[in-house]
Amino acid sequence: MKQLLAIHASGRVQRSVTRQLTQRFIDQWRSVHADGDVILRDVGQAPPPTVSEAWIAGAYSDASERDEAMREAIAVSDQLIDEVFAADVIVIGAPIYNFGMPAQLKAWVDQVVRINRTFEMNFEAENPYVSLVPSKPVVVLVSAGDIELHPGGVLAELNHMEPHLRTALSFIGLTDLHFVRTGNEEFKDERHRASVDAAYAEIADLAARLPAGA
Ligand SMILES: Cc1cc2nc3c(=O)[nH]c(=O)nc-3n(C[C@H](O)[C@H](O)[C@H](O)COP(=O)(O)O)c2cc1C
């Protein structure tokens, strides 16, 4: 049975473009994978905690050395990482907030990028960073207020979400990334509608063929 991990990161529940795109992906994926399992992780409504003294101490120590506070602090991280490992495909609904990812999505990234769980260090190697997550497709459904933030746009260099997500996810092994971009949500104009229509077509294609060979 295939598993889809779906992450909502919008702070909005009503009128959210990324929630609608993500729901469309879920529906279409379910129609192809009738016996598939969908795990919904809504960090928009229930953001993971930010990393703390106990979290960092726990993450950088062996399990046998952890006290109760450390174990408690990294329990959320363990759960979110388990979801990433269990998934065959991941979809992330990702609004652009202030030229980057929403704080709630960054909180999720900070929970899942963890030493000795999703990456490890080999100080002998030329490249000391070793990814520990097996490759799997990740679909990132983006909405921006201004469409020009997307690659090729006149404001593209101000888009820090896409390169940041690409770097952080690739760092742990998630290199098979598919960005689907909508824009001009602030303008609610023809360019916005066209970008959403194009995104729905891309979503239909991706939901039908990911994971490959399924
Ligand atoms: C707090 C906040 C910050 C935003 N910052 C930007 C921004 O820097 N650039 C931009 O183009 N749009 C920005 N927007 C617009 C959102 O990217 C746009 O409304 C998007 O559709 C939000 O995703 P959602 O519809 O899933 O909630 C911002 C919106 C909010 C609420």
mmCIF file of C-alpha atoms and ligand atoms in Angstrom:
data_model
loop_
_atom_site.group_PDB
_atom_site.id
_atom_site.type_symbol
_atom_site.label_atom_id
_atom_site.label_comp_id
_atom_site.label_asym_id
_atom_site.label_seq_id
_atom_site.Cartn_x
_atom_site.Cartn_y
_atom_site.Cartn_z
ATOM 1 C CA MET A 1 0.000 0.000 0.000
ATOM 2 C CA LYS A 2 1.437 3.387 -1.024
ATOM 3 C CA GLN A 3 1.551 6.278 1.391
ATOM 4 C CA LEU A 4 1.162 9.992 0.682
ATOM 5 C CA LEU A 5 2.313 12.536 3.259
ATOM 6 C CA ALA A 6 0.403 15.795 2.694
ATOM 7 C CA ILE A 7 1.547 18.940 4.476
ATOM 8 C CA HIS A 8 -0.539 22.096 4.709
ATOM 9 C CA ALA A 9 1.484 25.182 5.654
ATOM 10 C CA SER A 10 -0.924 28.064 5.063
ATOM 11 C CA GLY A 11 -2.054 30.013 8.103
ATOM 12 C CA ARG A 12 -5.353 30.453 6.270
ATOM 13 C CA VAL A 13 -8.041 27.839 6.416
ATOM 14 C CA GLN A 14 -10.558 29.760 4.278
ATOM 15 C CA ARG A 15 -9.569 30.970 0.783
ATOM 16 C CA SER A 16 -6.129 29.350 0.892
ATOM 17 C CA VAL A 17 -4.791 28.642 -2.590
ATOM 18 C CA THR A 18 -2.205 26.125 -1.395
ATOM 19 C CA ARG A 19 -4.786 24.201 0.633
ATOM 20 C CA GLN A 20 -6.986 23.929 -2.450
ATOM 21 C CA LEU A 21 -4.063 22.808 -4.604
ATOM 22 C CA THR A 22 -2.952 20.290 -1.981
ATOM 23 C CA GLN A 23 -6.487 18.948 -1.578
ATOM 24 C CA ARG A 24 -6.712 18.570 -5.352
ATOM 25 C CA PHE A 25 -3.467 16.577 -5.323
ATOM 26 C CA ILE A 26 -4.785 14.368 -2.499
ATOM 27 C CA ASP A 27 -8.096 13.730 -4.311
ATOM 28 C CA GLN A 28 -6.415 12.907 -7.597
ATOM 29 C CA TRP A 29 -3.773 10.739 -5.955
ATOM 30 C CA ARG A 30 -6.509 8.837 -4.086
ATOM 31 C CA SER A 31 -8.402 8.265 -7.335
ATOM 32 C CA VAL A 32 -5.307 6.559 -8.769
ATOM 33 C CA HIS A 33 -4.242 4.775 -5.553
ATOM 34 C CA ALA A 34 -7.586 3.471 -4.319
ATOM 35 C CA ASP A 35 -5.949 1.534 -1.471
ATOM 36 C CA GLY A 36 -3.381 4.279 -0.740
ATOM 37 C CA ASP A 37 -2.942 5.834 2.673
ATOM 38 C CA VAL A 38 -2.885 9.624 3.195
ATOM 39 C CA ILE A 39 -1.227 11.123 6.265
ATOM 40 C CA LEU A 40 -2.275 14.738 6.730
ATOM 41 C CA ARG A 41 0.112 17.014 8.613
ATOM 42 C CA ASP A 42 -1.357 20.491 9.048
ATOM 43 C CA VAL A 43 1.526 22.654 10.266
ATOM 44 C CA GLY A 44 -0.471 25.747 9.273
ATOM 45 C CA GLN A 45 -3.032 25.095 12.007
ATOM 46 C CA ALA A 46 -0.762 23.184 14.391
ATOM 47 C CA PRO A 47 2.819 24.428 13.942
ATOM 48 C CA PRO A 48 5.563 22.205 15.376
ATOM 49 C CA PRO A 49 7.534 23.809 18.216
ATOM 50 C CA THR A 50 10.725 25.699 17.414
ATOM 51 C CA VAL A 51 13.953 24.032 18.508
ATOM 52 C CA SER A 52 14.951 24.607 22.144
ATOM 53 C CA GLU A 53 17.872 23.965 24.489
ATOM 54 C CA ALA A 54 16.447 20.520 25.350
ATOM 55 C CA TRP A 55 15.753 19.728 21.683
ATOM 56 C CA ILE A 56 19.293 20.558 20.579
ATOM 57 C CA ALA A 57 20.877 18.744 23.541
ATOM 58 C CA GLY A 58 18.695 15.712 22.788
ATOM 59 C CA ALA A 59 19.354 15.690 19.061
ATOM 60 C CA TYR A 60 23.107 15.903 19.567
ATOM 61 C CA SER A 61 23.338 13.116 22.177
ATOM 62 C CA ASP A 62 22.944 9.355 22.152
ATOM 63 C CA ALA A 63 19.538 7.990 23.148
ATOM 64 C CA SER A 64 21.068 6.520 26.332
ATOM 65 C CA GLU A 65 22.295 9.951 27.452
ATOM 66 C CA ARG A 66 18.975 11.782 27.072
ATOM 67 C CA ASP A 67 17.021 12.975 30.076
ATOM 68 C CA GLU A 68 13.245 13.260 30.205
ATOM 69 C CA ALA A 69 13.174 16.876 28.947
ATOM 70 C CA MET A 70 15.340 15.960 25.928
ATOM 71 C CA ARG A 71 13.239 12.895 25.118
ATOM 72 C CA GLU A 72 10.085 14.953 25.307
ATOM 73 C CA ALA A 73 11.539 17.742 23.159
ATOM 74 C CA ILE A 74 12.584 15.452 20.318
ATOM 75 C CA ALA A 75 9.478 13.242 20.391
ATOM 76 C CA VAL A 76 7.756 15.554 17.892
ATOM 77 C CA SER A 77 10.792 15.405 15.647
ATOM 78 C CA ASP A 78 10.785 11.589 15.817
ATOM 79 C CA GLN A 79 7.146 11.498 14.746
ATOM 80 C CA LEU A 80 7.575 13.964 11.867
ATOM 81 C CA ILE A 81 10.706 12.161 10.654
ATOM 82 C CA ASP A 82 8.927 8.782 10.846
ATOM 83 C CA GLU A 83 6.222 10.249 8.591
ATOM 84 C CA VAL A 84 8.839 11.363 6.066
ATOM 85 C CA PHE A 85 10.486 7.927 6.019
ATOM 86 C CA ALA A 86 7.151 6.095 5.744
ATOM 87 C CA ALA A 87 5.920 8.172 2.801
ATOM 88 C CA ASP A 88 6.258 7.085 -0.820
ATOM 89 C CA VAL A 89 5.446 10.598 -2.003
ATOM 90 C CA ILE A 90 5.224 13.924 -0.185
ATOM 91 C CA VAL A 91 3.130 16.964 -1.147
ATOM 92 C CA ILE A 92 3.672 20.332 0.512
ATOM 93 C CA GLY A 93 1.307 23.289 0.138
ATOM 94 C CA ALA A 94 3.689 26.213 0.525
ATOM 95 C CA PRO A 95 2.651 29.874 0.534
ATOM 96 C CA ILE A 96 5.339 32.520 0.163
ATOM 97 C CA TYR A 97 5.404 34.757 3.253
ATOM 98 C CA ASN A 98 7.751 37.731 3.305
ATOM 99 C CA PHE A 99 9.891 36.336 0.483
ATOM 100 C CA GLY A 100 10.475 33.009 2.217
ATOM 101 C CA MET A 101 8.631 30.033 3.645
ATOM 102 C CA PRO A 102 6.060 30.515 6.441
ATOM 103 C CA ALA A 103 7.491 30.161 9.956
ATOM 104 C CA GLN A 104 5.321 27.077 10.500
ATOM 105 C CA LEU A 105 6.892 25.332 7.507
ATOM 106 C CA LYS A 106 10.387 26.324 8.674
ATOM 107 C CA ALA A 107 9.501 24.846 12.081
ATOM 108 C CA TRP A 108 8.662 21.559 10.313
ATOM 109 C CA VAL A 109 11.951 21.703 8.360
ATOM 110 C CA ASP A 110 13.855 22.290 11.616
ATOM 111 C CA GLN A 111 12.191 19.224 13.139
ATOM 112 C CA VAL A 112 12.955 16.889 10.233
ATOM 113 C CA VAL A 113 16.511 17.993 9.390
ATOM 114 C CA ARG A 114 18.171 16.209 12.291
ATOM 115 C CA ILE A 115 21.631 14.825 12.842
ATOM 116 C CA ASN A 116 21.858 11.016 12.933
ATOM 117 C CA ARG A 117 18.217 10.680 11.859
ATOM 118 C CA THR A 118 17.984 12.349 8.449
ATOM 119 C CA PHE A 119 21.652 13.234 7.897
ATOM 120 C CA GLU A 120 24.961 12.299 9.453
ATOM 121 C CA MET A 121 28.487 13.656 9.473
ATOM 122 C CA ASN A 122 31.508 11.795 8.112
ATOM 123 C CA PHE A 123 34.460 13.960 9.038
ATOM 124 C CA GLU A 124 36.862 11.760 7.039
ATOM 125 C CA ALA A 125 35.052 12.304 3.741
ATOM 126 C CA GLU A 126 35.634 15.133 1.285
ATOM 127 C CA ASN A 127 31.917 15.902 1.574
ATOM 128 C CA PRO A 128 31.196 15.365 5.281
ATOM 129 C CA TYR A 129 27.398 15.525 4.924
ATOM 130 C CA VAL A 130 25.616 12.213 4.375
ATOM 131 C CA SER A 131 21.888 12.183 3.579
ATOM 132 C CA LEU A 132 19.902 9.427 5.304
ATOM 133 C CA VAL A 133 16.439 9.746 3.717
ATOM 134 C CA PRO A 134 15.840 7.468 0.712
ATOM 135 C CA SER A 135 14.923 9.415 -2.394
ATOM 136 C CA LYS A 136 11.201 9.870 -3.025
ATOM 137 C CA PRO A 137 9.229 12.473 -4.962
ATOM 138 C CA VAL A 138 8.291 15.699 -3.206
ATOM 139 C CA VAL A 139 5.705 17.960 -4.852
ATOM 140 C CA VAL A 140 5.767 21.562 -3.628
ATOM 141 C CA LEU A 141 2.610 23.523 -4.471
ATOM 142 C CA VAL A 142 3.500 27.195 -4.213
ATOM 143 C CA SER A 143 1.303 30.293 -4.101
ATOM 144 C CA ALA A 144 2.708 33.828 -4.179
ATOM 145 C CA GLY A 145 0.955 37.174 -4.060
ATOM 146 C CA ASP A 146 3.107 38.341 -6.974
ATOM 147 C CA ILE A 147 3.747 35.961 -9.864
ATOM 148 C CA GLU A 148 7.004 37.733 -10.705
ATOM 149 C CA LEU A 149 8.670 36.023 -7.715
ATOM 150 C CA HIS A 150 8.783 32.750 -9.626
ATOM 151 C CA PRO A 151 11.770 31.625 -11.740
ATOM 152 C CA GLY A 152 12.045 33.804 -14.837
ATOM 153 C CA GLY A 153 10.087 36.642 -13.193
ATOM 154 C CA VAL A 154 11.515 40.107 -12.653
ATOM 155 C CA LEU A 155 11.405 39.594 -8.861
ATOM 156 C CA ALA A 156 12.761 36.027 -8.950
ATOM 157 C CA GLU A 157 15.900 36.874 -7.008
ATOM 158 C CA LEU A 158 13.675 37.898 -4.063
ATOM 159 C CA ASN A 159 12.178 34.393 -3.829
ATOM 160 C CA HIS A 160 14.080 32.802 -0.960
ATOM 161 C CA MET A 161 11.559 30.034 -0.337
ATOM 162 C CA GLU A 162 12.288 27.890 -3.345
ATOM 163 C CA PRO A 163 16.103 27.798 -3.007
ATOM 164 C CA HIS A 164 15.837 27.361 0.768
ATOM 165 C CA LEU A 165 13.403 24.438 0.541
ATOM 166 C CA ARG A 166 15.408 22.893 -2.292
ATOM 167 C CA THR A 167 18.632 23.075 -0.259
ATOM 168 C CA ALA A 168 17.177 21.852 3.039
ATOM 169 C CA LEU A 169 15.230 18.948 1.530
ATOM 170 C CA SER A 170 18.069 17.884 -0.768
ATOM 171 C CA PHE A 171 20.434 17.969 2.216
ATOM 172 C CA ILE A 172 18.537 15.080 3.837
ATOM 173 C CA GLY A 173 18.149 13.146 0.567
ATOM 174 C CA LEU A 174 14.938 14.546 -0.910
ATOM 175 C CA THR A 175 16.349 15.616 -4.254
ATOM 176 C CA ASP A 176 13.412 14.571 -6.456
ATOM 177 C CA LEU A 177 11.566 17.888 -6.153
ATOM 178 C CA HIS A 178 8.662 19.068 -8.329
ATOM 179 C CA PHE A 179 7.674 22.715 -7.874
ATOM 180 C CA VAL A 180 4.214 23.719 -9.138
ATOM 181 C CA ARG A 181 3.832 27.487 -8.971
ATOM 182 C CA THR A 182 0.839 29.791 -8.872
ATOM 183 C CA GLY A 183 1.025 33.552 -8.485
ATOM 184 C CA ASN A 184 -0.686 36.908 -8.477
ATOM 185 C CA GLU A 185 -3.027 35.792 -5.725
ATOM 186 C CA GLU A 186 -2.957 39.407 -4.463
ATOM 187 C CA PHE A 187 -4.068 40.686 -7.889
ATOM 188 C CA LYS A 188 -6.818 38.099 -8.490
ATOM 189 C CA ASP A 189 -6.382 38.758 -12.214
ATOM 190 C CA GLU A 190 -6.199 36.681 -15.376
ATOM 191 C CA ARG A 191 -2.551 35.753 -14.677
ATOM 192 C CA HIS A 192 -3.634 34.346 -11.313
ATOM 193 C CA ARG A 193 -6.468 32.311 -12.845
ATOM 194 C CA ALA A 194 -4.214 31.054 -15.637
ATOM 195 C CA SER A 195 -1.520 29.995 -13.153
ATOM 196 C CA VAL A 196 -4.067 28.082 -11.060
ATOM 197 C CA ASP A 197 -5.493 26.345 -14.156
ATOM 198 C CA ALA A 198 -1.974 25.377 -15.247
ATOM 199 C CA ALA A 199 -1.209 24.137 -11.730
ATOM 200 C CA TYR A 200 -4.300 21.905 -11.734
ATOM 201 C CA ALA A 201 -3.122 20.336 -14.992
ATOM 202 C CA GLU A 202 0.366 19.744 -13.554
ATOM 203 C CA ILE A 203 -1.148 18.315 -10.365
ATOM 204 C CA ALA A 204 -3.272 15.858 -12.373
ATOM 205 C CA ASP A 205 -0.169 14.673 -14.189
ATOM 206 C CA LEU A 206 2.006 14.382 -11.067
ATOM 207 C CA ALA A 207 -0.675 12.713 -8.930
ATOM 208 C CA ALA A 208 -1.225 10.102 -11.638
ATOM 209 C CA ARG A 209 2.439 9.158 -12.026
ATOM 210 C CA LEU A 210 4.018 9.559 -8.558
ATOM 211 C CA PRO A 211 5.568 7.559 -7.135
ATOM 212 C CA ALA A 212 6.880 6.168 -10.412
ATOM 213 C CA GLY A 213 6.129 2.524 -11.005
ATOM 214 C CA ALA A 214 3.336 2.452 -8.425
HETATM 215 C C1 LIG B 1 2.024 37.097 6.100
HETATM 216 C C2 LIG B 1 2.024 37.086 4.598
HETATM 217 C C3 LIG B 1 3.167 37.428 3.920
HETATM 218 C C4 LIG B 1 3.175 37.415 2.521
HETATM 219 N N1 LIG B 1 4.328 37.737 1.878
HETATM 220 C C5 LIG B 1 4.347 37.706 0.524
HETATM 221 C C6 LIG B 1 5.534 38.019 -0.179
HETATM 222 O O1 LIG B 1 6.594 38.273 0.379
HETATM 223 N N2 LIG B 1 5.491 37.999 -1.533
HETATM 224 C C7 LIG B 1 4.361 37.678 -2.225
HETATM 225 O O2 LIG B 1 4.391 37.653 -3.449
HETATM 226 N N3 LIG B 1 3.227 37.343 -1.565
HETATM 227 C C8 LIG B 1 3.199 37.362 -0.217
HETATM 228 N N4 LIG B 1 2.056 37.038 0.439
HETATM 229 C C9 LIG B 1 0.883 36.588 -0.332
HETATM 230 C C10 LIG B 1 0.784 35.066 -0.294
HETATM 231 O O3 LIG B 1 1.924 34.455 -0.845
HETATM 232 C C11 LIG B 1 -0.447 34.620 -1.053
HETATM 233 O O4 LIG B 1 -1.590 35.233 -0.472
HETATM 234 C C12 LIG B 1 -0.618 33.121 -1.043
HETATM 235 O O5 LIG B 1 -1.744 32.789 -1.820
HETATM 236 C C13 LIG B 1 -0.786 32.592 0.390
HETATM 237 O O6 LIG B 1 -1.027 31.202 0.368
HETATM 238 P P1 LIG B 1 -2.483 30.646 0.731
HETATM 239 O O7 LIG B 1 -3.428 31.218 -0.310
HETATM 240 O O8 LIG B 1 -2.364 29.179 0.657
HETATM 241 O O9 LIG B 1 -2.837 31.132 2.111
HETATM 242 C C14 LIG B 1 2.019 37.062 1.824
HETATM 243 C C15 LIG B 1 0.856 36.701 2.525
HETATM 244 C C16 LIG B 1 0.862 36.723 3.891
HETATM 245 C C17 LIG B 1 -0.385 36.325 4.623
#
